[in-house]
């Protein structure tokens, strides 16, 4: 008897695997607990480097295919040497990736075929917060605007629903829109 | 008559320029308004690419020395091809860079000489939030732990003060610890 393999890849996402993942996390909630980490080294001035190499999830440690190393720096006007995007630009990069992947995975699960997803992210920061010039000025982004352009034959209301799901269920968007505690210490 | 140039570089930060910047932003608060942006393109499945190229600040547009392009992807267990760190790891990368730069710039302004700054960042995410398995589970980081190791001759209480300043004044830390609104739309 022959085994027939049915491939069900939608938007580059293996929907059979996605469904299996959801089933196993529903049955064993401990498998849903993921622990992510990053190691950072300061170079000089506004330049520093982060290495991402391993994480813990689904009950075990996972090592990436290679360590991913990211350089952050400031442009000259912010007293840096422009060797990389700066941290607030990395924050937009993280958010862009997260809402996009969330949208694409949900679209796959809903069998909505997507050809293209483009987005622009924008945010305002008043440097008086960072520099402690005015105690009443927020140091971070006042708000962040995300505009999606999606190429798909799905009706507009389905795409609007997907955009809302992306905002609600994206881990990075959720981290930003809720007040997420940071515990900082010196060792 | 000879002009004597006095260089005052502490921790790789030009303290004279930093002081000038603070002075000019205090006098003309419009110069403190910065606008950052990112463009994102989906590749396939969990892979997407963000380009950082320009920003607006101190009254004009600035173009980076080159466009900075960052690939995000998911590891196999999260149904990706492992071509880059994933968005929640990029979020830790952004945060690591921001608290480090904030700490180093403040140390420079306080004339605290620093030889090395290392940090580890860790955070837990329960995937049941992302996957909508349980409405009561937060999709984002429950909290984020940052541990700093600083090599400096400064007294421990000065370094502890710097770590607290970094948490309070870092734009990315501030964005995360306060509920920052995200406006998302389909164009």
Coordinates of C-alpha atoms in Angstrom, one line a residue, chain A residues 75-77 82 89, chain B residues 37 52-57 60-68:
Chain A
X75 CA 23.7 58.4 12.8
X76 CA 26.2 61.4 13.0
X77 CA 23.5 63.8 14.2
X82 CA 26.2 55.1 11.2
X89 CA 14.6 51.7 14.2
Chain B
X37 CA 10.5 54.9 9.7
X52 CA 15.9 51.4 7.2
X53 CA 17.1 54.3 5.1
X54 CA 16.1 57.7 6.3
X55 CA 14.6 59.6 9.2
X56 CA 13.6 63.1 10.0
X57 CA 15.0 65.1 12.9
X60 CA 15.4 68.1 8.3
X61 CA 15.6 64.7 6.6
X62 CA 18.6 62.5 7.1
X63 CA 19.6 59.7 4.8
X64 CA 21.8 56.9 6.3
X65 CA 25.2 56.1 4.8
X66 CA 23.6 53.1 3.2
X67 CA 20.2 51.3 3.5
X68 CA 20.3 48.9 6.4

